[in-house]
């Protein structure tokens, strides 16, 4: 079993987020393609079922809860089974109710929430971890990347500059800094930060991706919310109309969009990604999704 290791968010996800490897479209498409994984949501992998059996007689054993959480999450990551993800969360939450300062549980639950697009909870758990370990470089860098994805790039830059000042030879915070500047529209600073990170890149693949990142900075601005919606593999085909009232409101009408049938985790990811796209669109501050036939409101998101 692969545990969530050092710089789990930054190394594994930063490139994926920028280059599209962990897109919302992929996540939701997998959810719908793999409905069979939700047919028996309480059916557990054999090893996890054995641990759950042990917990029936030793329910306060936090080591067993941690092991169960880690095994469930690894299984959920490969199967895209939202029920297993929620069971993993339950075990982590149990641990934190009894040991609020459990470093492993805070770090791993933060990574889980980040991967599932639940950015507010990822931020909460990382801040709790940093309050316990203020010099935890991994947690500080991971928090900065969460803040970038949440549209809080200025705060992210402050955190990253502090980390880099004390640890100049680390690659993850240097590349995260380039992402933060890119989100802010500071293109020259984004290029410089990315180029500075080249000397510390872990391998040739990373260096090639950094080069592509630098080349792409001037090509296109971050997509608008409307472009995000129209290009989305699930949302796009459902769109019947999109109206921008010129005063910051985008109204989107959809046909047969099954928001009520989404698993809770998928719905959280979906709304979180919409929120991120809204943050990066400087012309829109509110978006409403409506059913095109009934006029029923499906979702409303607004700048926080």
PDB file of C-alpha atoms in Angstrom:
ATOM      1  CA  UNK A   1       0.000   0.000   0.000  1.00  0.00           C
ATOM      2  CA  UNK A   2       1.344   3.441  -0.921  1.00  0.00           C
ATOM      3  CA  UNK A   3       0.970   5.908   1.897  1.00  0.00           C
ATOM      4  CA  UNK A   4       0.619   9.630   1.408  1.00  0.00           C
ATOM      5  CA  UNK A   5       4.233  10.738   1.496  1.00  0.00           C
ATOM      6  CA  UNK A   6       6.224  13.974   1.729  1.00  0.00           C
ATOM      7  CA  UNK A   7       4.890  16.786  -0.432  1.00  0.00           C
ATOM      8  CA  UNK A   8       1.992  14.521  -1.404  1.00  0.00           C
ATOM      9  CA  UNK A   9      -0.151  17.403  -2.596  1.00  0.00           C
ATOM     10  CA  UNK A  10       2.546  19.538  -4.155  1.00  0.00           C
ATOM     11  CA  UNK A  11       4.525  16.983  -6.149  1.00  0.00           C
ATOM     12  CA  UNK A  12       1.712  14.631  -7.143  1.00  0.00           C
ATOM     13  CA  UNK A  13      -0.985  17.189  -7.805  1.00  0.00           C
ATOM     14  CA  UNK A  14       0.600  20.523  -8.777  1.00  0.00           C
ATOM     15  CA  UNK A  15       1.599  19.406 -12.261  1.00  0.00           C
ATOM     16  CA  UNK A  16      -1.647  17.489 -12.636  1.00  0.00           C
ATOM     17  CA  UNK A  17      -3.770  20.498 -11.754  1.00  0.00           C
ATOM     18  CA  UNK A  18      -1.969  22.790 -14.180  1.00  0.00           C
ATOM     19  CA  UNK A  19      -1.677  20.335 -17.077  1.00  0.00           C
ATOM     20  CA  UNK A  20      -5.125  18.758 -16.635  1.00  0.00           C
ATOM     21  CA  UNK A  21      -4.193  15.332 -15.295  1.00  0.00           C
ATOM     22  CA  UNK A  22      -6.610  15.546 -12.379  1.00  0.00           C
ATOM     23  CA  UNK A  23      -9.435  17.417 -14.024  1.00  0.00           C
ATOM     24  CA  UNK A  24     -12.989  17.520 -12.745  1.00  0.00           C
ATOM     25  CA  UNK A  25     -14.166  16.122 -16.071  1.00  0.00           C
ATOM     26  CA  UNK A  26     -12.069  12.997 -15.592  1.00  0.00           C
ATOM     27  CA  UNK A  27     -13.285  12.569 -12.032  1.00  0.00           C
ATOM     28  CA  UNK A  28     -16.977  12.888 -12.840  1.00  0.00           C
ATOM     29  CA  UNK A  29     -16.706  10.812 -16.009  1.00  0.00           C
ATOM     30  CA  UNK A  30     -15.161   8.016 -13.984  1.00  0.00           C
ATOM     31  CA  UNK A  31     -17.990   8.288 -11.466  1.00  0.00           C
ATOM     32  CA  UNK A  32     -20.620   7.764 -14.149  1.00  0.00           C
ATOM     33  CA  UNK A  33     -18.685   5.153 -16.133  1.00  0.00           C
ATOM     34  CA  UNK A  34     -18.114   3.064 -13.027  1.00  0.00           C
ATOM     35  CA  UNK A  35     -21.585   2.923 -11.558  1.00  0.00           C
ATOM     36  CA  UNK A  36     -20.971  -0.692 -10.638  1.00  0.00           C
ATOM     37  CA  UNK A  37     -18.673   0.532  -7.875  1.00  0.00           C
ATOM     38  CA  UNK A  38     -21.701   2.122  -6.189  1.00  0.00           C
ATOM     39  CA  UNK A  39     -23.947  -0.917  -6.546  1.00  0.00           C
ATOM     40  CA  UNK A  40     -22.697  -2.352  -3.238  1.00  0.00           C
ATOM     41  CA  UNK A  41     -21.377   0.706  -1.422  1.00  0.00           C
ATOM     42  CA  UNK A  42     -20.956  -1.122   1.876  1.00  0.00           C
ATOM     43  CA  UNK A  43     -18.983  -4.019   0.384  1.00  0.00           C
ATOM     44  CA  UNK A  44     -15.441  -3.638   1.702  1.00  0.00           C
ATOM     45  CA  UNK A  45     -12.150  -5.031   0.411  1.00  0.00           C
ATOM     46  CA  UNK A  46     -11.276  -8.218   2.277  1.00  0.00           C
ATOM     47  CA  UNK A  47      -8.345  -6.764   4.237  1.00  0.00           C
ATOM     48  CA  UNK A  48     -10.394  -3.736   5.307  1.00  0.00           C
ATOM     49  CA  UNK A  49     -13.336  -5.936   6.262  1.00  0.00           C
ATOM     50  CA  UNK A  50     -10.992  -7.876   8.553  1.00  0.00           C
ATOM     51  CA  UNK A  51      -9.888  -4.637  10.211  1.00  0.00           C
ATOM     52  CA  UNK A  52     -13.491  -3.522  10.632  1.00  0.00           C
ATOM     53  CA  UNK A  53     -14.175  -6.848  12.338  1.00  0.00           C
ATOM     54  CA  UNK A  54     -11.312  -6.212  14.757  1.00  0.00           C
ATOM     55  CA  UNK A  55     -12.669  -2.749  15.480  1.00  0.00           C
ATOM     56  CA  UNK A  56     -15.985  -4.237  16.575  1.00  0.00           C
ATOM     57  CA  UNK A  57     -14.212  -5.558  19.668  1.00  0.00           C
ATOM     58  CA  UNK A  58     -11.475  -2.921  19.893  1.00  0.00           C
ATOM     59  CA  UNK A  59     -13.203   0.221  18.703  1.00  0.00           C
ATOM     60  CA  UNK A  60     -10.918   2.646  20.523  1.00  0.00           C
ATOM     61  CA  UNK A  61      -7.738   1.359  18.863  1.00  0.00           C
ATOM     62  CA  UNK A  62      -6.557   4.412  16.927  1.00  0.00           C
ATOM     63  CA  UNK A  63      -3.838   2.484  15.103  1.00  0.00           C
ATOM     64  CA  UNK A  64      -6.482   0.194  13.626  1.00  0.00           C
ATOM     65  CA  UNK A  65      -8.600   3.190  12.625  1.00  0.00           C
ATOM     66  CA  UNK A  66      -5.572   4.771  10.930  1.00  0.00           C
ATOM     67  CA  UNK A  67      -4.723   1.586   9.061  1.00  0.00           C
ATOM     68  CA  UNK A  68      -8.346   1.160   7.959  1.00  0.00           C
ATOM     69  CA  UNK A  69      -8.505   4.781   6.758  1.00  0.00           C
ATOM     70  CA  UNK A  70      -5.323   4.414   4.728  1.00  0.00           C
ATOM     71  CA  UNK A  71      -6.397   1.123   3.153  1.00  0.00           C
ATOM     72  CA  UNK A  72      -9.869   2.432   2.337  1.00  0.00           C
ATOM     73  CA  UNK A  73      -8.507   5.546   0.715  1.00  0.00           C
ATOM     74  CA  UNK A  74      -5.988   3.640  -1.398  1.00  0.00           C
ATOM     75  CA  UNK A  75      -8.779   1.357  -2.590  1.00  0.00           C
ATOM     76  CA  UNK A  76     -11.061   4.333  -3.234  1.00  0.00           C
ATOM     77  CA  UNK A  77      -8.405   6.150  -5.262  1.00  0.00           C
ATOM     78  CA  UNK A  78      -8.094   3.223  -7.667  1.00  0.00           C
ATOM     79  CA  UNK A  79     -11.817   2.419  -7.879  1.00  0.00           C
ATOM     80  CA  UNK A  80     -13.265   5.974  -7.645  1.00  0.00           C
ATOM     81  CA  UNK A  81     -15.709   4.608  -5.085  1.00  0.00           C
ATOM     82  CA  UNK A  82     -17.154   7.551  -3.166  1.00  0.00           C
ATOM     83  CA  UNK A  83     -18.605   5.281  -0.466  1.00  0.00           C
ATOM     84  CA  UNK A  84     -15.111   4.040   0.411  1.00  0.00           C
ATOM     85  CA  UNK A  85     -13.809   7.605   0.482  1.00  0.00           C
ATOM     86  CA  UNK A  86     -16.503   8.567   2.976  1.00  0.00           C
ATOM     87  CA  UNK A  87     -15.682   5.550   5.152  1.00  0.00           C
ATOM     88  CA  UNK A  88     -12.022   6.594   5.122  1.00  0.00           C
ATOM     89  CA  UNK A  89     -13.080  10.090   6.220  1.00  0.00           C
ATOM     90  CA  UNK A  90     -15.109   8.560   9.061  1.00  0.00           C
ATOM     91  CA  UNK A  91     -12.022   6.760  10.387  1.00  0.00           C
ATOM     92  CA  UNK A  92      -9.839   9.883  10.165  1.00  0.00           C
ATOM     93  CA  UNK A  93     -12.567  11.917  11.869  1.00  0.00           C
ATOM     94  CA  UNK A  94     -12.812   9.322  14.660  1.00  0.00           C
ATOM     95  CA  UNK A  95      -9.076   9.658  15.278  1.00  0.00           C
ATOM     96  CA  UNK A  96      -9.223  13.455  15.354  1.00  0.00           C
ATOM     97  CA  UNK A  97     -12.139  13.480  17.780  1.00  0.00           C
ATOM     98  CA  UNK A  98      -9.945  11.610  20.237  1.00  0.00           C
ATOM     99  CA  UNK A  99      -6.595  13.084  19.269  1.00  0.00           C
ATOM    100  CA  UNK A 100      -7.234  16.534  17.740  1.00  0.00           C
ATOM    101  CA  UNK A 101      -3.493  17.037  17.232  1.00  0.00           C
ATOM    102  CA  UNK A 102      -2.786  13.724  15.494  1.00  0.00           C
ATOM    103  CA  UNK A 103      -0.305  14.847  12.846  1.00  0.00           C
ATOM    104  CA  UNK A 104      -0.694  11.863  10.518  1.00  0.00           C
ATOM    105  CA  UNK A 105      -4.485  12.079  10.493  1.00  0.00           C
ATOM    106  CA  UNK A 106      -4.465  15.839   9.864  1.00  0.00           C
ATOM    107  CA  UNK A 107      -1.968  15.588   7.006  1.00  0.00           C
ATOM    108  CA  UNK A 108      -3.565  12.601   5.316  1.00  0.00           C
ATOM    109  CA  UNK A 109      -7.109  13.917   5.656  1.00  0.00           C
ATOM    110  CA  UNK A 110      -5.964  17.248   4.196  1.00  0.00           C
ATOM    111  CA  UNK A 111      -4.495  15.412   1.193  1.00  0.00           C
ATOM    112  CA  UNK A 112      -7.688  13.389   0.780  1.00  0.00           C
ATOM    113  CA  UNK A 113      -9.857  16.517   0.853  1.00  0.00           C
ATOM    114  CA  UNK A 114      -7.588  18.301  -1.604  1.00  0.00           C
ATOM    115  CA  UNK A 115      -7.649  15.438  -4.085  1.00  0.00           C
ATOM    116  CA  UNK A 116     -11.445  15.348  -3.862  1.00  0.00           C
ATOM    117  CA  UNK A 117     -11.682  19.102  -4.438  1.00  0.00           C
ATOM    118  CA  UNK A 118     -12.921  19.944  -0.937  1.00  0.00           C
ATOM    119  CA  UNK A 119     -10.548  22.861  -0.580  1.00  0.00           C
ATOM    120  CA  UNK A 120     -12.021  24.550   2.490  1.00  0.00           C
ATOM    121  CA  UNK A 121     -11.563  21.394   4.576  1.00  0.00           C
ATOM    122  CA  UNK A 122      -8.078  20.776   3.158  1.00  0.00           C
ATOM    123  CA  UNK A 123      -7.161  24.311   4.212  1.00  0.00           C
ATOM    124  CA  UNK A 124      -8.663  23.792   7.676  1.00  0.00           C
ATOM    125  CA  UNK A 125      -6.731  20.578   8.370  1.00  0.00           C
ATOM    126  CA  UNK A 126      -3.449  21.983   7.064  1.00  0.00           C
ATOM    127  CA  UNK A 127      -3.787  25.100   9.214  1.00  0.00           C
ATOM    128  CA  UNK A 128      -4.411  22.884  12.234  1.00  0.00           C
ATOM    129  CA  UNK A 129      -1.306  20.858  11.399  1.00  0.00           C
ATOM    130  CA  UNK A 130       0.803  23.990  10.965  1.00  0.00           C
ATOM    131  CA  UNK A 131      -0.419  25.346  14.311  1.00  0.00           C
ATOM    132  CA  UNK A 132       1.101  22.215  15.880  1.00  0.00           C
ATOM    133  CA  UNK A 133       4.201  22.128  13.668  1.00  0.00           C
ATOM    134  CA  UNK A 134       4.920  25.698  12.509  1.00  0.00           C
ATOM    135  CA  UNK A 135       8.164  24.593  10.835  1.00  0.00           C
ATOM    136  CA  UNK A 136       6.550  21.787   8.821  1.00  0.00           C
ATOM    137  CA  UNK A 137       7.754  22.685   5.313  1.00  0.00           C
ATOM    138  CA  UNK A 138       5.568  20.106   3.603  1.00  0.00           C
ATOM    139  CA  UNK A 139       2.396  21.341   5.299  1.00  0.00           C
ATOM    140  CA  UNK A 140       3.201  24.998   4.616  1.00  0.00           C
ATOM    141  CA  UNK A 141       3.873  24.283   0.943  1.00  0.00           C
ATOM    142  CA  UNK A 142       0.746  22.167   0.630  1.00  0.00           C
ATOM    143  CA  UNK A 143      -1.320  24.918   2.256  1.00  0.00           C
ATOM    144  CA  UNK A 144       0.078  27.416  -0.235  1.00  0.00           C
ATOM    145  CA  UNK A 145      -1.010  25.226  -3.148  1.00  0.00           C
ATOM    146  CA  UNK A 146      -4.483  24.812  -1.650  1.00  0.00           C
ATOM    147  CA  UNK A 147      -4.693  28.599  -1.369  1.00  0.00           C
ATOM    148  CA  UNK A 148      -3.694  28.970  -5.034  1.00  0.00           C
ATOM    149  CA  UNK A 149      -6.518  26.669  -6.071  1.00  0.00           C
ATOM    150  CA  UNK A 150      -8.914  28.574  -3.793  1.00  0.00           C
ATOM    151  CA  UNK A 151      -8.102  31.885  -5.475  1.00  0.00           C
ATOM    152  CA  UNK A 152      -6.042  33.159  -2.520  1.00  0.00           C
ATOM    153  CA  UNK A 153      -2.849  33.540  -4.516  1.00  0.00           C
ATOM    154  CA  UNK A 154      -1.541  36.613  -2.668  1.00  0.00           C
ATOM    155  CA  UNK A 155      -1.570  34.815   0.684  1.00  0.00           C
ATOM    156  CA  UNK A 156      -0.032  31.795  -1.010  1.00  0.00           C
ATOM    157  CA  UNK A 157       2.867  33.871  -2.341  1.00  0.00           C
ATOM    158  CA  UNK A 158       3.652  35.177   1.133  1.00  0.00           C
ATOM    159  CA  UNK A 159       3.769  31.655   2.544  1.00  0.00           C
ATOM    160  CA  UNK A 160       5.912  30.334  -0.299  1.00  0.00           C
ATOM    161  CA  UNK A 161       8.441  33.158  -0.183  1.00  0.00           C
ATOM    162  CA  UNK A 162       8.944  32.476   3.521  1.00  0.00           C
ATOM    163  CA  UNK A 163       9.472  28.753   2.868  1.00  0.00           C
ATOM    164  CA  UNK A 164      11.888  29.408  -0.012  1.00  0.00           C
ATOM    165  CA  UNK A 165      13.877  31.924   2.038  1.00  0.00           C
ATOM    166  CA  UNK A 166      14.571  29.285   4.682  1.00  0.00           C
ATOM    167  CA  UNK A 167      14.816  26.332   2.255  1.00  0.00           C
ATOM    168  CA  UNK A 168      16.099  27.651  -1.098  1.00  0.00           C
ATOM    169  CA  UNK A 169      16.984  24.241  -2.570  1.00  0.00           C
ATOM    170  CA  UNK A 170      13.468  22.743  -2.460  1.00  0.00           C
ATOM    171  CA  UNK A 171      11.645  22.300  -5.771  1.00  0.00           C
ATOM    172  CA  UNK A 172       7.959  22.036  -4.666  1.00  0.00           C
ATOM    173  CA  UNK A 173       7.607  25.521  -3.135  1.00  0.00           C
ATOM    174  CA  UNK A 174       9.462  27.095  -6.060  1.00  0.00           C
ATOM    175  CA  UNK A 175       7.114  25.627  -8.659  1.00  0.00           C
ATOM    176  CA  UNK A 176       4.070  26.367  -6.492  1.00  0.00           C
ATOM    177  CA  UNK A 177       5.238  30.000  -6.445  1.00  0.00           C
ATOM    178  CA  UNK A 178       5.186  30.045 -10.255  1.00  0.00           C
ATOM    179  CA  UNK A 179       1.602  28.754 -10.199  1.00  0.00           C
ATOM    180  CA  UNK A 180       0.579  31.422  -7.704  1.00  0.00           C
ATOM    181  CA  UNK A 181       2.029  34.237  -9.814  1.00  0.00           C
ATOM    182  CA  UNK A 182       0.336  32.790 -12.912  1.00  0.00           C
ATOM    183  CA  UNK A 183      -3.054  32.838 -11.182  1.00  0.00           C
ATOM    184  CA  UNK A 184      -2.510  36.481 -10.206  1.00  0.00           C
ATOM    185  CA  UNK A 185      -1.681  37.350 -13.811  1.00  0.00           C
ATOM    186  CA  UNK A 186       1.922  38.256 -12.923  1.00  0.00           C
ATOM    187  CA  UNK A 187       3.311  36.594 -16.036  1.00  0.00           C
ATOM    188  CA  UNK A 188       6.935  37.736 -15.851  1.00  0.00           C
ATOM    189  CA  UNK A 189       7.183  36.767 -12.192  1.00  0.00           C
ATOM    190  CA  UNK A 190       5.576  33.408 -13.005  1.00  0.00           C
ATOM    191  CA  UNK A 191       8.173  32.794 -15.724  1.00  0.00           C
ATOM    192  CA  UNK A 192      11.041  33.770 -13.460  1.00  0.00           C
ATOM    193  CA  UNK A 193       9.829  31.574 -10.600  1.00  0.00           C
ATOM    194  CA  UNK A 194       9.371  28.622 -12.967  1.00  0.00           C
ATOM    195  CA  UNK A 195      12.826  29.109 -14.481  1.00  0.00           C
ATOM    196  CA  UNK A 196      14.335  29.388 -11.001  1.00  0.00           C
ATOM    197  CA  UNK A 197      12.739  26.051 -10.109  1.00  0.00           C
ATOM    198  CA  UNK A 198      14.426  24.268 -13.049  1.00  0.00           C
ATOM    199  CA  UNK A 199      17.695  23.827 -11.183  1.00  0.00           C
ATOM    200  CA  UNK A 200      15.875  21.934  -8.440  1.00  0.00           C
ATOM    201  CA  UNK A 201      13.515  19.816 -10.584  1.00  0.00           C
ATOM    202  CA  UNK A 202      13.545  16.140  -9.531  1.00  0.00           C
ATOM    203  CA  UNK A 203      13.824  14.653 -13.042  1.00  0.00           C
ATOM    204  CA  UNK A 204      13.792  15.316 -16.781  1.00  0.00           C
ATOM    205  CA  UNK A 205      10.015  14.914 -17.012  1.00  0.00           C
ATOM    206  CA  UNK A 206       9.555  17.725 -14.500  1.00  0.00           C
ATOM    207  CA  UNK A 207      12.000  19.926 -16.411  1.00  0.00           C
ATOM    208  CA  UNK A 208      10.099  19.355 -19.655  1.00  0.00           C
ATOM    209  CA  UNK A 209       6.810  20.256 -17.985  1.00  0.00           C
ATOM    210  CA  UNK A 210       8.294  23.418 -16.527  1.00  0.00           C
ATOM    211  CA  UNK A 211       9.485  24.399 -20.006  1.00  0.00           C
ATOM    212  CA  UNK A 212       5.962  23.850 -21.368  1.00  0.00           C
ATOM    213  CA  UNK A 213       4.541  25.881 -18.490  1.00  0.00           C
ATOM    214  CA  UNK A 214       6.841  28.813 -19.293  1.00  0.00           C
ATOM    215  CA  UNK A 215       6.042  28.618 -23.014  1.00  0.00           C
ATOM    216  CA  UNK A 216       2.309  28.595 -22.322  1.00  0.00           C
ATOM    217  CA  UNK A 217       2.197  31.576 -19.977  1.00  0.00           C
ATOM    218  CA  UNK A 218       1.831  34.139 -22.777  1.00  0.00           C
ATOM    219  CA  UNK A 219      -0.321  31.996 -25.048  1.00  0.00           C
ATOM    220  CA  UNK A 220      -3.706  32.164 -23.362  1.00  0.00           C
ATOM    221  CA  UNK A 221      -5.169  33.766 -20.229  1.00  0.00           C
ATOM    222  CA  UNK A 222      -6.973  31.600 -17.658  1.00  0.00           C
ATOM    223  CA  UNK A 223     -10.298  30.435 -19.157  1.00  0.00           C
ATOM    224  CA  UNK A 224     -13.514  32.269 -18.405  1.00  0.00           C
ATOM    225  CA  UNK A 225     -16.245  30.558 -16.421  1.00  0.00           C
ATOM    226  CA  UNK A 226     -18.349  30.292 -19.575  1.00  0.00           C
ATOM    227  CA  UNK A 227     -15.478  28.638 -21.451  1.00  0.00           C
ATOM    228  CA  UNK A 228     -14.969  26.227 -18.555  1.00  0.00           C
ATOM    229  CA  UNK A 229     -18.653  25.248 -18.597  1.00  0.00           C
ATOM    230  CA  UNK A 230     -18.898  24.870 -22.380  1.00  0.00           C
ATOM    231  CA  UNK A 231     -15.731  22.753 -22.586  1.00  0.00           C
ATOM    232  CA  UNK A 232     -16.661  20.528 -19.647  1.00  0.00           C
ATOM    233  CA  UNK A 233     -17.206  16.940 -20.808  1.00  0.00           C
ATOM    234  CA  UNK A 234     -20.383  16.499 -18.721  1.00  0.00           C
ATOM    235  CA  UNK A 235     -21.715  20.047 -18.370  1.00  0.00           C
ATOM    236  CA  UNK A 236     -20.997  21.170 -21.931  1.00  0.00           C
ATOM    237  CA  UNK A 237     -23.374  18.806 -23.785  1.00  0.00           C
ATOM    238  CA  UNK A 238     -26.180  19.674 -21.327  1.00  0.00           C
ATOM    239  CA  UNK A 239     -26.043  23.444 -21.925  1.00  0.00           C
ATOM    240  CA  UNK A 240     -29.039  24.955 -23.728  1.00  0.00           C
ATOM    241  CA  UNK A 241     -28.122  28.599 -23.135  1.00  0.00           C
ATOM    242  CA  UNK A 242     -25.699  30.840 -21.236  1.00  0.00           C
ATOM    243  CA  UNK A 243     -26.567  34.460 -20.491  1.00  0.00           C
ATOM    244  CA  UNK A 244     -24.145  37.072 -19.165  1.00  0.00           C
ATOM    245  CA  UNK A 245     -26.108  40.093 -17.925  1.00  0.00           C
ATOM    246  CA  UNK A 246     -23.036  42.318 -18.108  1.00  0.00           C
ATOM    247  CA  UNK A 247     -23.201  43.027 -14.373  1.00  0.00           C
ATOM    248  CA  UNK A 248     -21.366  39.968 -13.087  1.00  0.00           C
ATOM    249  CA  UNK A 249     -24.182  37.381 -13.252  1.00  0.00           C
ATOM    250  CA  UNK A 250     -23.907  34.300 -15.464  1.00  0.00           C
ATOM    251  CA  UNK A 251     -27.104  32.244 -15.890  1.00  0.00           C
ATOM    252  CA  UNK A 252     -26.684  28.753 -17.329  1.00  0.00           C
ATOM    253  CA  UNK A 253     -29.623  26.615 -18.452  1.00  0.00           C
ATOM    254  CA  UNK A 254     -29.101  22.857 -18.629  1.00  0.00           C
ATOM    255  CA  UNK A 255     -31.190  19.960 -19.840  1.00  0.00           C
ATOM    256  CA  UNK A 256     -31.353  16.682 -17.913  1.00  0.00           C
ATOM    257  CA  UNK A 257     -28.438  17.477 -15.626  1.00  0.00           C
ATOM    258  CA  UNK A 258     -28.548  14.847 -12.820  1.00  0.00           C
ATOM    259  CA  UNK A 259     -27.134  16.910  -9.970  1.00  0.00           C
ATOM    260  CA  UNK A 260     -29.361  15.105  -7.452  1.00  0.00           C
ATOM    261  CA  UNK A 261     -27.933  11.738  -8.544  1.00  0.00           C
ATOM    262  CA  UNK A 262     -24.310  12.675  -7.990  1.00  0.00           C
ATOM    263  CA  UNK A 263     -22.538  10.925  -5.107  1.00  0.00           C
ATOM    264  CA  UNK A 264     -21.801  13.439  -2.329  1.00  0.00           C
ATOM    265  CA  UNK A 265     -18.061  13.481  -3.013  1.00  0.00           C
ATOM    266  CA  UNK A 266     -18.592  14.034  -6.751  1.00  0.00           C
ATOM    267  CA  UNK A 267     -21.020  16.872  -6.036  1.00  0.00           C
ATOM    268  CA  UNK A 268     -18.534  18.520  -3.682  1.00  0.00           C
ATOM    269  CA  UNK A 269     -15.815  18.278  -6.322  1.00  0.00           C
ATOM    270  CA  UNK A 270     -18.153  19.672  -8.969  1.00  0.00           C
ATOM    271  CA  UNK A 271     -19.218  22.732  -6.959  1.00  0.00           C
ATOM    272  CA  UNK A 272     -15.650  23.334  -5.781  1.00  0.00           C
ATOM    273  CA  UNK A 273     -14.325  23.396  -9.349  1.00  0.00           C
ATOM    274  CA  UNK A 274     -17.109  25.746 -10.416  1.00  0.00           C
ATOM    275  CA  UNK A 275     -16.163  27.996  -7.507  1.00  0.00           C
ATOM    276  CA  UNK A 276     -12.519  27.987  -8.612  1.00  0.00           C
ATOM    277  CA  UNK A 277     -13.447  28.829 -12.209  1.00  0.00           C
ATOM    278  CA  UNK A 278     -15.605  31.683 -10.897  1.00  0.00           C
ATOM    279  CA  UNK A 279     -12.713  33.034  -8.835  1.00  0.00           C
ATOM    280  CA  UNK A 280     -10.424  33.124 -11.866  1.00  0.00           C
ATOM    281  CA  UNK A 281     -13.025  34.876 -14.073  1.00  0.00           C
ATOM    282  CA  UNK A 282     -12.594  38.561 -13.243  1.00  0.00           C
ATOM    283  CA  UNK A 283     -15.843  39.558 -15.007  1.00  0.00           C
ATOM    284  CA  UNK A 284     -18.242  37.193 -13.205  1.00  0.00           C
ATOM    285  CA  UNK A 285     -19.052  37.208  -9.488  1.00  0.00           C
ATOM    286  CA  UNK A 286     -22.145  34.988  -9.434  1.00  0.00           C
ATOM    287  CA  UNK A 287     -23.372  31.982 -11.421  1.00  0.00           C
ATOM    288  CA  UNK A 288     -26.763  30.251 -11.375  1.00  0.00           C
ATOM    289  CA  UNK A 289     -27.447  26.868 -12.973  1.00  0.00           C
ATOM    290  CA  UNK A 290     -31.091  26.248 -13.926  1.00  0.00           C
ATOM    291  CA  UNK A 291     -33.026  23.322 -15.356  1.00  0.00           C
ATOM    292  CA  UNK A 292     -34.034  24.492 -18.839  1.00  0.00           C
ATOM    293  CA  UNK A 293     -37.481  22.848 -18.739  1.00  0.00           C
ATOM    294  CA  UNK A 294     -38.728  23.478 -15.209  1.00  0.00           C
ATOM    295  CA  UNK A 295     -36.697  26.589 -14.428  1.00  0.00           C
ATOM    296  CA  UNK A 296     -35.675  24.953 -11.138  1.00  0.00           C
ATOM    297  CA  UNK A 297     -32.451  26.267  -9.659  1.00  0.00           C
ATOM    298  CA  UNK A 298     -29.829  23.520  -9.498  1.00  0.00           C
ATOM    299  CA  UNK A 299     -26.817  25.364  -8.102  1.00  0.00           C
ATOM    300  CA  UNK A 300     -25.849  28.904  -7.187  1.00  0.00           C
ATOM    301  CA  UNK A 301     -22.264  29.957  -6.587  1.00  0.00           C
ATOM    302  CA  UNK A 302     -20.923  33.393  -5.764  1.00  0.00           C
ATOM    303  CA  UNK A 303     -17.682  35.070  -4.792  1.00  0.00           C
ATOM    304  CA  UNK A 304     -16.983  34.560  -1.124  1.00  0.00           C
TER     305      UNK A 304
END
